Coordinates of C-alpha atoms in Angstrom, one line a residue:
M1 CA 117.9 89.2 97.7
K2 CA 117.9 90.2 94.1
A3 CA 121.8 90.4 92.7
T4 CA 122.5 93.4 90.7
G5 CA 126.5 92.7 89.6
I6 CA 127.9 96.1 90.8
V7 CA 130.3 96.3 93.5
R8 CA 131.4 99.2 95.7
R9 CA 134.5 100.2 98.0
I10 CA 134.2 101.7 101.0
D11 CA 136.0 104.8 101.3
D12 CA 138.7 106.0 104.1
L13 CA 135.4 107.4 106.5
G14 CA 133.6 104.4 105.8
R15 CA 130.9 105.5 103.1
V16 CA 129.7 103.6 100.1
V17 CA 127.6 104.9 97.1
I18 CA 124.6 103.7 96.1
P19 CA 124.7 103.2 92.1
K20 CA 122.5 105.6 90.6
E21 CA 120.1 102.7 88.8
I22 CA 119.7 101.4 92.4
R23 CA 118.5 104.9 94.0
R24 CA 116.3 105.6 90.5
V25 CA 114.2 102.1 90.9
L26 CA 113.5 102.9 94.8
R27 CA 113.6 106.0 94.1
I28 CA 116.0 106.8 97.1
R29 CA 116.5 110.2 97.0
E30 CA 119.3 112.8 98.3
G31 CA 118.8 113.1 102.1
D32 CA 116.3 110.3 102.7
P33 CA 116.4 108.5 105.5
L34 CA 117.8 104.9 105.7
E35 CA 117.8 102.2 107.9
I36 CA 120.6 100.1 108.5
Y37 CA 120.7 96.0 109.4
T38 CA 123.0 93.6 109.5
A39 CA 122.1 90.0 109.1
R40 CA 123.8 86.8 110.6
D41 CA 125.6 85.6 107.3
G42 CA 127.4 88.8 107.1
E43 CA 124.9 90.9 104.7
V44 CA 124.5 94.4 105.3
I45 CA 120.7 95.4 104.2
F46 CA 119.6 99.0 103.9
K47 CA 116.1 100.1 103.6
K48 CA 114.1 103.2 103.4
Y49 CA 112.7 104.7 107.0
S50 CA 109.2 105.9 106.8
P51 CA 109.2 107.9 110.1
L52 CA 105.1 107.3 109.0
G53 CA 105.3 103.9 109.3
E54 CA 105.9 104.0 112.8
L55 CA 102.5 105.8 112.7
E56 CA 100.8 102.9 110.8
S57 CA 98.2 101.9 113.2
S58 CA 97.4 105.6 114.3
A59 CA 96.9 106.3 110.4
T60 CA 94.9 103.5 110.2
Q61 CA 92.1 104.7 112.8
I62 CA 92.5 108.3 111.5
C63 CA 92.0 107.2 108.2
D64 CA 88.6 105.4 109.8
T65 CA 87.7 108.2 111.7
L66 CA 87.9 110.5 108.7
S67 CA 86.0 108.8 106.4
K68 CA 82.9 108.0 109.0
T69 CA 83.4 112.2 109.2
S70 CA 83.2 113.0 105.8
G71 CA 81.5 109.9 103.7
F72 CA 84.9 109.6 101.3
S73 CA 87.7 106.8 101.2
V74 CA 90.6 108.2 102.9
V75 CA 94.4 107.1 102.2
I76 CA 97.5 108.4 104.1
T77 CA 100.7 107.6 102.2
D78 CA 104.6 108.3 102.8
R79 CA 106.6 109.6 100.2
D80 CA 106.4 106.5 98.4
A81 CA 103.9 104.0 99.5
V82 CA 100.5 103.9 101.4
I83 CA 100.6 103.6 105.1
A84 CA 97.0 103.1 106.0
V85 CA 93.5 103.1 103.8
T86 CA 90.4 102.7 104.7
A87 CA 88.9 99.4 104.3
S88 CA 86.9 100.0 100.7
H89 CA 90.5 100.1 99.0
K90 CA 92.9 98.0 101.2
R91 CA 93.0 95.2 98.6
E92 CA 93.8 97.8 95.8
L93 CA 96.4 100.5 97.2
T94 CA 98.4 98.2 99.8
D95 CA 101.8 97.3 98.9
R96 CA 101.6 99.5 95.4
R97 CA 104.1 102.4 94.6
L98 CA 102.6 106.0 94.4
S99 CA 101.9 107.3 90.8
E100 CA 104.3 109.6 89.3
A101 CA 101.6 112.7 89.1
L102 CA 100.9 112.0 93.2
E103 CA 104.4 112.2 94.0
K104 CA 104.4 115.9 91.5
L105 CA 101.5 117.0 94.0
M106 CA 103.2 116.4 97.0
E107 CA 106.0 118.4 96.1
Q108 CA 104.4 121.4 95.4
R109 CA 103.2 121.6 98.9
Q110 CA 100.0 123.1 98.4
V111 CA 96.7 121.6 98.9
Y112 CA 95.1 120.2 95.8
L113 CA 91.5 120.1 95.2
H114 CA 90.2 118.3 92.3
S115 CA 87.7 120.2 89.6
G116 CA 85.5 118.2 87.4
S117 CA 87.7 119.5 84.3
A118 CA 90.8 118.5 85.5
K119 CA 92.9 115.3 84.6
P120 CA 92.2 112.7 87.7
V121 CA 95.5 111.9 89.3
S122 CA 95.6 108.0 90.4
V123 CA 96.7 107.3 94.1
V124 CA 98.9 104.4 92.5
E125 CA 100.1 103.3 88.9
G126 CA 97.6 100.8 87.3
S127 CA 94.4 102.3 89.2
E128 CA 91.9 103.9 87.7
S129 CA 89.4 103.6 90.8
A130 CA 91.6 105.3 93.4
V131 CA 91.1 108.9 92.1
V132 CA 92.4 112.1 94.4
G133 CA 89.5 114.4 95.2
V134 CA 91.7 116.1 97.5
A135 CA 95.3 115.6 98.6
A136 CA 96.8 117.5 101.5
P137 CA 101.2 117.0 101.6
I138 CA 102.4 116.2 105.3
L139 CA 105.1 118.6 106.2
S140 CA 107.4 117.6 108.7
A141 CA 110.6 120.1 109.7
G142 CA 110.1 121.7 106.3
D143 CA 109.9 118.5 104.5
V144 CA 107.3 116.7 102.6
S145 CA 106.5 113.4 104.5
G146 CA 103.5 111.8 103.0
C147 CA 99.8 112.7 101.8
V148 CA 96.4 112.7 103.3
I149 CA 94.1 111.9 100.3
L150 CA 90.2 111.7 100.3
L151 CA 89.5 109.8 97.0
L152 CA 86.5 110.7 94.9
D153 CA 83.6 108.2 95.2
N154 CA 82.1 106.4 92.2
N155 CA 79.7 109.1 91.8
K156 CA 82.3 111.6 91.2
T157 CA 81.0 114.0 94.0
P158 CA 82.9 117.0 94.0
M159 CA 84.9 117.7 96.8
T160 CA 84.3 121.2 98.6
D161 CA 86.1 123.7 101.0
T162 CA 85.7 122.0 103.8
E163 CA 86.9 118.5 102.8
S164 CA 90.2 120.5 101.9
K165 CA 89.8 121.6 105.4
L166 CA 89.5 118.5 107.1
A167 CA 92.8 116.8 105.1
Q168 CA 94.6 120.1 105.7
T169 CA 94.1 119.5 109.5
V170 CA 95.1 115.6 109.2
A171 CA 98.2 116.3 107.3
G172 CA 99.0 119.1 109.8
F173 CA 98.3 116.5 113.0
L174 CA 100.6 113.8 111.8
G175 CA 103.3 116.2 110.7
K176 CA 103.5 117.4 114.0
Q177 CA 103.7 114.2 115.3
M178 CA 106.6 113.2 113.7
E179 CA 108.6 116.2 114.8

């Protein structure tokens, strides 16, 4: 575990403030759920909780099915990372941080459909090949929990309203599963 050199005291209600620098680096926002673990040597560990992470096996099956139906590669994310992805992009996207542009798309709470004239939006930082064709935010209890993405293929085949509706349907289903 990496030491930060920052010391905080627990207040009389048992609260501790997570320093702003750590929240910024780990993208912890106000209202984000955290899991709390203890280690045998007395460590207390805070971990960002992802409700979508618990649906990982289902999300992988959904990715595969949606990919076969649409003909496009599919990615399902939580707010910070890729949860499930079709096999063709697994190595490239697994364990990578989402791009800021994709995070902004999710926060708009609307389905995004790439137009040929728009600047491409990468799924993760530093990836040129995994570009968003359609992105449908996953909403659960009014909050953005993640996103269902259909990737543009190498031929830049334009997405249609049909792909947009497919992504939106899957996003709605996943949102209901988390409620």
